[in-house]
Amino acid sequence: MPDLFAPYELKGLTLKNRVVMPPMCQYAVEKQDGMPNDWHFVHYVSRAVGGTGFIIVEMTGIHPDGRITNKDTGIWGDHQIEAYRKLTEAVHAGGAKIGIQLGHAGRKALDAEPPVAPSAIPFDAQSKTPRALSKPEIAELIEAYREGARRAVEAGFDTVEIHGAHGYLIHQFHSPLTNVREDEYGSDPVLFGEQVVQAVRDVLPAEMPLLMRVSAKEYVEGGYDEDYALDVCRRYKAAGVDMFHVSSGGEGPIGSNGGPNAGPAYQVDLAEHIRSGLQIPVIAVGRLESYEDAQSIVSEERAELVAVGRGMLSDPYWALHAEEALGGVEKSSVPAAYERGVWKRK
């Protein structure tokens, strides 16, 4: 049976273990220019040194107005490539592989004037009313995703993840709560995301896997369920997605995601549903900071990879500590400079 610390391969991507650091926005771009800075460098490289096999950089805007806030990262211009190359090279030196999540916040872009969305429906009573995208603007955004992916490849990322979850733009097209368009993007709510996937796939090397994060369930009244999400993902798999990163919610206020059942591993059943329904590898995520939970998800073959978010915010060395707790670390797992530390070894 697979182990949390067994290697994993997907097309040309080879990971030393099954531990993933998922995208988590840092809101740390003080110059508001979209460029990763020293904070991001330390944040990501420390998790590579800490034993994580696969790091996915936070949602990175493909357009300046596609960021959640103006303090988020972006990759809308060639001038930004070098800053990301510095990051990818350092993460590789730390022994990890690194991907980038490309996204657009749509109606949840707090600093956009105004935000854009499939339809002119605000997120809540306190939010700005977005402007409904025209079809030429939709075409421009699809091209922006393509160009963002091209820049990611040039910057040395090992893979690209498209953000189609958490109430952001692609998810807004999916959802009956936010898409009431009367054109083909309304009658076919997967069409925009499908065209984004195809555009991104076009510029990735053939051996580079394409990942997509999806919300497999909505929690507010009128939202879709996991069977609807399975049909959505089936289209994305056909368009070129190689692995799904399965989350949920985001269409409603904070606290609605999962309701009272949002405990440890609360989204793993959703990941299993996509995995078994499409025969495709998945990343499970959601309150998985327990070493034993993470191990069991992999060993029981409920998901290929396990993403640990808040646990890694608390402990940059979560992966090494998990390996230690679950049987002892191999000498090769510990950076040479840290070998004098007290490690329980196999």
Short mmCIF file of C-alpha atoms in Angstrom, two decimals:
data_model
loop_
_atom_site.label_atom_id
_atom_site.label_comp_id
_atom_site.label_asym_id
_atom_site.label_seq_id
_atom_site.Cartn_x
_atom_site.Cartn_y
_atom_site.Cartn_z
CA MET A 1 0.00 0.00 0.00
CA PRO A 2 1.24 3.55 -0.66
CA ASP A 3 2.78 5.50 2.18
CA LEU A 4 2.66 9.24 2.85
CA PHE A 5 6.41 9.35 2.30
CA ALA A 6 6.56 7.18 -0.80
CA PRO A 7 7.48 8.92 -4.08
CA TYR A 8 4.75 9.79 -6.55
CA GLU A 9 4.85 10.35 -10.31
CA LEU A 10 2.33 12.07 -12.58
CA LYS A 11 3.45 12.40 -16.20
CA GLY A 12 6.80 14.25 -15.97
CA LEU A 13 6.33 15.38 -12.37
CA THR A 14 8.15 13.26 -9.77
CA LEU A 15 7.57 14.03 -6.08
CA LYS A 16 9.66 12.69 -3.23
CA ASN A 17 6.59 12.26 -1.02
CA ARG A 18 2.80 12.76 -1.00
CA VAL A 19 2.76 15.92 1.15
CA VAL A 20 1.47 19.10 -0.48
CA MET A 21 1.51 22.68 0.72
CA PRO A 22 -1.69 24.08 -0.83
CA PRO A 23 -2.10 27.65 -2.07
CA MET A 24 -2.74 30.12 0.77
CA CYS A 25 -2.87 33.84 0.03
CA GLN A 26 -0.33 35.86 1.99
CA TYR A 27 -1.61 39.39 1.19
CA ALA A 28 2.03 40.46 1.50
CA VAL A 29 2.82 42.37 -1.71
CA GLU A 30 3.33 45.74 -0.05
CA LYS A 31 4.28 47.47 -3.33
CA GLN A 32 1.02 46.21 -4.87
CA ASP A 33 2.86 45.33 -8.08
CA GLY A 34 2.09 41.61 -8.00
CA MET A 35 5.74 40.67 -7.50
CA PRO A 36 6.69 38.04 -4.91
CA ASN A 37 9.12 39.49 -2.38
CA ASP A 38 11.34 38.36 0.51
CA TRP A 39 8.30 37.32 2.55
CA HIS A 40 7.15 34.93 -0.16
CA PHE A 41 10.70 33.64 -0.67
CA VAL A 42 11.11 32.71 3.00
CA HIS A 43 7.53 31.42 3.26
CA TYR A 44 7.84 28.90 0.43
CA VAL A 45 11.51 27.96 0.68
CA SER A 46 11.19 27.20 4.40
CA ARG A 47 8.52 24.59 3.63
CA ALA A 48 10.80 23.02 1.02
CA VAL A 49 13.59 22.81 3.61
CA GLY A 50 10.95 21.43 5.99
CA GLY A 51 10.43 18.32 3.88
CA THR A 52 7.34 19.14 1.83
CA GLY A 53 7.31 17.26 -1.45
CA PHE A 54 5.12 19.61 -3.46
CA ILE A 55 4.45 23.32 -2.93
CA ILE A 56 1.71 25.22 -4.77
CA VAL A 57 2.10 28.99 -4.75
CA GLU A 58 -0.93 31.04 -3.69
CA MET A 59 -3.61 32.17 -6.14
CA THR A 60 -1.74 34.42 -8.56
CA GLY A 61 -3.69 36.93 -10.59
CA ILE A 62 -3.68 36.64 -14.38
CA HIS A 63 -4.92 40.24 -14.49
CA PRO A 64 -4.29 43.16 -12.08
CA ASP A 65 -8.02 43.38 -11.31
CA GLY A 66 -8.22 39.61 -10.89
CA ARG A 67 -6.48 39.68 -7.52
CA ILE A 68 -8.50 39.35 -4.32
CA THR A 69 -6.65 42.42 -3.05
CA ASN A 70 -3.95 44.63 -4.51
CA LYS A 71 -1.50 43.02 -2.05
CA ASP A 72 -1.75 39.66 -3.82
CA THR A 73 0.71 38.19 -6.28
CA GLY A 74 0.24 38.41 -10.03
CA ILE A 75 1.74 37.08 -13.23
CA TRP A 76 0.20 39.33 -15.88
CA GLY A 77 3.48 40.66 -17.33
CA ASP A 78 6.81 39.31 -18.54
CA HIS A 79 8.58 41.69 -16.15
CA GLN A 80 7.37 39.49 -13.28
CA ILE A 81 8.97 36.26 -14.51
CA GLU A 82 12.40 36.76 -12.95
CA ALA A 83 11.04 37.16 -9.41
CA TYR A 84 9.28 33.81 -9.73
CA ARG A 85 12.38 32.18 -11.23
CA LYS A 86 14.34 33.11 -8.10
CA LEU A 87 11.65 31.37 -6.06
CA THR A 88 11.44 28.19 -8.13
CA GLU A 89 15.20 27.74 -8.17
CA ALA A 90 15.42 28.04 -4.38
CA VAL A 91 12.54 25.62 -3.79
CA HIS A 92 14.18 23.11 -6.13
CA ALA A 93 17.44 23.50 -4.21
CA GLY A 94 15.47 22.65 -1.07
CA GLY A 95 14.39 19.34 -2.58
CA ALA A 96 10.75 20.13 -3.41
CA LYS A 97 8.74 20.60 -6.59
CA ILE A 98 6.70 23.75 -7.07
CA GLY A 99 3.54 24.69 -8.94
CA ILE A 100 1.62 27.94 -9.24
CA GLN A 101 -2.12 28.47 -8.97
CA LEU A 102 -3.48 30.81 -11.64
CA GLY A 103 -6.70 32.55 -10.84
CA HIS A 104 -9.09 35.48 -11.14
CA ALA A 105 -11.26 36.54 -8.22
CA GLY A 106 -14.18 37.77 -10.33
CA ARG A 107 -16.81 39.41 -8.13
CA LYS A 108 -14.63 38.73 -5.05
CA ALA A 109 -11.87 41.09 -6.24
CA LEU A 110 -12.09 43.57 -3.38
CA ASP A 111 -9.97 46.36 -4.86
CA ALA A 112 -11.20 46.24 -8.46
CA GLU A 113 -13.25 49.23 -9.66
CA PRO A 114 -15.54 47.60 -10.50
CA PRO A 115 -15.02 43.83 -10.24
CA VAL A 116 -16.22 41.68 -13.13
CA ALA A 117 -18.24 38.48 -13.11
CA PRO A 118 -20.42 36.28 -15.31
CA SER A 119 -23.45 38.25 -14.13
CA ALA A 120 -24.01 41.47 -12.19
CA ILE A 121 -24.69 39.75 -8.86
CA PRO A 122 -22.75 40.97 -5.79
CA PHE A 123 -21.25 38.50 -3.33
CA ASP A 124 -23.17 39.95 -0.39
CA ALA A 125 -24.85 43.16 0.75
CA GLN A 126 -21.51 44.74 1.65
CA SER A 127 -19.82 43.91 -1.68
CA LYS A 128 -19.57 45.91 -4.88
CA THR A 129 -21.92 44.98 -7.68
CA PRO A 130 -19.76 43.47 -10.43
CA ARG A 131 -20.03 44.31 -14.11
CA ALA A 132 -21.09 41.39 -16.30
CA LEU A 133 -18.31 40.40 -18.68
CA SER A 134 -18.83 40.91 -22.40
CA LYS A 135 -17.86 38.10 -24.76
CA PRO A 136 -14.80 40.01 -26.04
CA GLU A 137 -13.69 40.47 -22.41
CA ILE A 138 -14.14 36.75 -21.78
CA ALA A 139 -11.88 36.03 -24.75
CA GLU A 140 -9.28 38.45 -23.34
CA LEU A 141 -9.32 36.67 -19.96
CA ILE A 142 -8.89 33.26 -21.58
CA GLU A 143 -5.82 34.66 -23.33
CA ALA A 144 -4.60 36.09 -20.01
CA TYR A 145 -4.73 32.60 -18.48
CA ARG A 146 -2.76 31.27 -21.46
CA GLU A 147 -0.11 33.97 -21.08
CA GLY A 148 0.09 33.45 -17.31
CA ALA A 149 0.76 29.75 -17.87
CA ARG A 150 3.43 30.54 -20.46
CA ARG A 151 5.19 32.82 -17.99
CA ALA A 152 4.94 30.15 -15.28
CA VAL A 153 6.75 27.66 -17.53
CA GLU A 154 9.45 30.24 -18.32
CA ALA A 155 9.84 30.92 -14.60
CA GLY A 156 10.64 27.26 -13.89
CA PHE A 157 7.46 26.00 -12.27
CA ASP A 158 6.99 22.24 -12.41
CA THR A 159 3.26 22.45 -12.99
CA VAL A 160 0.29 24.81 -13.13
CA GLU A 161 -2.95 24.65 -11.17
CA ILE A 162 -6.06 26.50 -12.39
CA HIS A 163 -8.25 27.86 -9.61
CA GLY A 164 -11.83 26.83 -10.30
CA ALA A 165 -13.04 26.83 -6.70
CA HIS A 166 -13.94 28.96 -3.67
CA GLY A 167 -16.35 31.32 -5.36
CA TYR A 168 -13.79 32.87 -7.71
CA LEU A 169 -14.34 33.57 -11.40
CA ILE A 170 -14.36 30.09 -12.94
CA HIS A 171 -16.50 28.81 -10.06
CA GLN A 172 -18.83 31.78 -10.62
CA PHE A 173 -19.45 30.52 -14.16
CA HIS A 174 -20.18 27.01 -12.81
CA SER A 175 -22.71 28.07 -10.23
CA PRO A 176 -26.45 28.65 -10.74
CA LEU A 177 -26.17 31.18 -7.92
CA THR A 178 -23.88 33.49 -9.91
CA ASN A 179 -24.35 32.73 -13.61
CA VAL A 180 -27.66 33.85 -15.12
CA ARG A 181 -26.25 34.78 -18.52
CA GLU A 182 -28.44 34.32 -21.62
CA ASP A 183 -25.59 33.51 -24.03
CA GLU A 184 -23.59 30.30 -24.53
CA TYR A 185 -21.65 30.96 -21.31
CA GLY A 186 -24.93 30.80 -19.43
CA SER A 187 -26.46 27.84 -21.23
CA ASP A 188 -23.14 25.96 -20.85
CA PRO A 189 -21.70 26.98 -17.46
CA VAL A 190 -18.56 24.86 -17.98
CA LEU A 191 -17.64 26.50 -21.29
CA PHE A 192 -15.50 29.33 -19.90
CA GLY A 193 -13.47 27.05 -17.63
CA GLU A 194 -13.13 24.48 -20.41
CA GLN A 195 -11.71 27.13 -22.74
CA VAL A 196 -9.32 28.25 -20.01
CA VAL A 197 -8.12 24.67 -19.53
CA GLN A 198 -7.58 24.24 -23.26
CA ALA A 199 -5.69 27.52 -23.53
CA VAL A 200 -3.40 26.67 -20.61
CA ARG A 201 -2.83 23.12 -21.85
CA ASP A 202 -1.73 24.53 -25.21
CA VAL A 203 1.31 26.26 -23.71
CA LEU A 204 2.40 23.59 -21.22
CA PRO A 205 5.00 21.01 -22.23
CA ALA A 206 3.37 17.68 -23.04
CA GLU A 207 5.01 16.01 -20.04
CA MET A 208 3.85 18.69 -17.57
CA PRO A 209 0.65 17.76 -15.73
CA LEU A 210 -2.17 20.28 -15.44
CA LEU A 211 -3.98 20.52 -12.11
CA MET A 212 -7.30 22.15 -11.29
CA ARG A 213 -8.80 23.10 -7.95
CA VAL A 214 -12.55 22.68 -7.76
CA SER A 215 -15.28 23.18 -5.20
CA ALA A 216 -17.06 19.84 -5.31
CA LYS A 217 -20.04 21.08 -3.32
CA GLU A 218 -21.79 24.32 -2.44
CA TYR A 219 -23.32 24.76 0.98
CA VAL A 220 -25.91 27.52 0.61
CA GLU A 221 -29.50 27.10 -0.57
CA GLY A 222 -29.69 26.61 -4.31
CA GLY A 223 -26.07 25.53 -4.63
CA TYR A 224 -24.87 22.51 -6.57
CA ASP A 225 -23.90 19.09 -5.19
CA GLU A 226 -21.05 16.65 -5.75
CA ASP A 227 -22.77 14.89 -8.67
CA TYR A 228 -23.04 18.19 -10.54
CA ALA A 229 -19.36 18.79 -9.77
CA LEU A 230 -18.50 15.34 -11.11
CA ASP A 231 -20.07 16.21 -14.45
CA VAL A 232 -18.15 19.51 -14.49
CA CYS A 233 -14.88 17.73 -13.78
CA ARG A 234 -15.58 15.15 -16.47
CA ARG A 235 -15.51 17.99 -19.01
CA TYR A 236 -12.30 19.34 -17.56
CA LYS A 237 -10.63 15.95 -17.66
CA ALA A 238 -11.51 15.66 -21.34
CA ALA A 239 -10.11 19.16 -21.94
CA GLY A 240 -6.72 18.27 -20.44
CA VAL A 241 -6.78 18.28 -16.62
CA ASP A 242 -4.58 15.51 -15.16
CA MET A 243 -5.37 15.87 -11.44
CA PHE A 244 -8.06 17.57 -9.35
CA HIS A 245 -7.42 19.37 -6.08
CA VAL A 246 -10.78 18.85 -4.41
CA SER A 247 -12.15 21.47 -2.04
CA SER A 248 -15.65 22.84 -1.46
CA GLY A 249 -17.66 25.97 -0.76
CA GLY A 250 -16.63 29.58 -1.17
CA GLU A 251 -19.90 30.70 -2.72
CA GLY A 252 -21.27 31.79 0.65
CA PRO A 253 -20.04 33.71 3.68
CA ILE A 254 -17.12 32.47 5.74
CA GLY A 255 -18.47 29.83 8.10
CA SER A 256 -20.93 28.34 5.62
CA ASN A 257 -18.33 25.91 4.25
CA GLY A 258 -19.37 22.54 5.59
CA GLY A 259 -21.39 24.02 8.41
CA PRO A 260 -21.09 22.06 11.66
CA ASN A 261 -19.44 19.15 9.86
CA ALA A 262 -16.29 21.06 8.88
CA GLY A 263 -14.05 18.97 11.10
CA PRO A 264 -10.86 17.05 10.33
CA ALA A 265 -10.87 15.47 6.87
CA TYR A 266 -14.37 16.82 6.14
CA GLN A 267 -13.71 17.13 2.40
CA VAL A 268 -12.01 13.79 1.79
CA ASP A 269 -15.24 12.06 0.78
CA LEU A 270 -15.63 14.68 -1.95
CA ALA A 271 -12.13 13.96 -3.24
CA GLU A 272 -12.95 10.24 -3.28
CA HIS A 273 -16.13 10.96 -5.22
CA ILE A 274 -14.22 12.72 -8.00
CA ARG A 275 -11.40 10.15 -7.94
CA SER A 276 -13.64 7.10 -8.23
CA GLY A 277 -16.13 8.70 -10.60
CA LEU A 278 -13.52 9.77 -13.13
CA GLN A 279 -10.64 7.38 -12.42
CA ILE A 280 -8.31 10.33 -12.01
CA PRO A 281 -5.77 11.20 -9.30
CA VAL A 282 -6.76 13.76 -6.68
CA ILE A 283 -5.35 15.93 -3.92
CA ALA A 284 -7.36 15.82 -0.69
CA VAL A 285 -7.44 18.96 1.45
CA GLY A 286 -9.24 20.34 4.50
CA ARG A 287 -8.22 20.14 8.16
CA LEU A 288 -5.62 17.43 7.56
CA GLU A 289 -2.98 18.59 10.03
CA SER A 290 -3.12 15.25 11.89
CA TYR A 291 -0.19 13.07 10.82
CA GLU A 292 -2.31 9.95 11.24
CA ASP A 293 -5.18 11.33 9.15
CA ALA A 294 -2.82 12.27 6.35
CA GLN A 295 -1.18 8.84 6.43
CA SER A 296 -4.48 6.95 6.40
CA ILE A 297 -5.87 8.91 3.44
CA VAL A 298 -2.92 7.83 1.33
CA SER A 299 -2.60 4.28 2.67
CA GLU A 300 -6.33 3.66 2.20
CA GLU A 301 -6.02 5.01 -1.35
CA ARG A 302 -8.63 7.69 -0.85
CA ALA A 303 -6.36 10.26 -2.56
CA GLU A 304 -2.94 10.27 -4.17
CA LEU A 305 -1.70 13.42 -2.39
CA VAL A 306 -2.59 15.19 0.86
CA ALA A 307 -2.55 18.97 1.22
CA VAL A 308 -1.83 20.47 4.64
CA GLY A 309 -2.61 24.17 4.84
CA ARG A 310 -3.13 25.56 8.33
CA GLY A 311 -0.88 22.86 9.75
CA MET A 312 2.00 24.23 7.69
CA LEU A 313 1.24 27.81 8.68
CA SER A 314 1.77 26.62 12.24
CA ASP A 315 4.77 24.38 11.50
CA PRO A 316 7.01 24.92 8.45
CA TYR A 317 8.58 21.54 9.23
CA TRP A 318 5.26 19.67 9.32
CA ALA A 319 6.45 17.12 6.75
CA LEU A 320 9.64 16.24 8.63
CA HIS A 321 7.78 16.06 11.93
CA ALA A 322 5.13 13.83 10.35
CA GLU A 323 7.77 11.49 8.96
CA GLU A 324 9.44 11.40 12.37
CA ALA A 325 6.15 10.66 14.19
CA LEU A 326 5.06 7.98 11.72
CA GLY A 327 8.16 5.85 11.97
CA GLY A 328 11.28 7.97 11.94
CA VAL A 329 13.04 10.09 9.35
CA GLU A 330 15.50 8.85 6.79
CA LYS A 331 18.84 10.63 6.96
CA SER A 332 18.31 11.81 3.40
CA SER A 333 15.14 13.64 4.43
CA VAL A 334 16.91 16.04 6.78
CA PRO A 335 18.96 18.92 5.32
CA ALA A 336 22.66 18.39 6.07
CA ALA A 337 22.83 21.59 8.09
CA TYR A 338 20.09 20.28 10.42
CA GLU A 339 21.37 16.74 10.95
CA ARG A 340 22.65 17.68 14.40
CA GLY A 341 19.07 18.24 15.48
CA VAL A 342 17.31 15.61 17.55
CA TRP A 343 15.50 13.43 15.04
CA LYS A 344 13.93 10.04 15.61
CA ARG A 345 15.48 8.00 12.83
CA LYS A 346 14.44 4.77 11.21
#
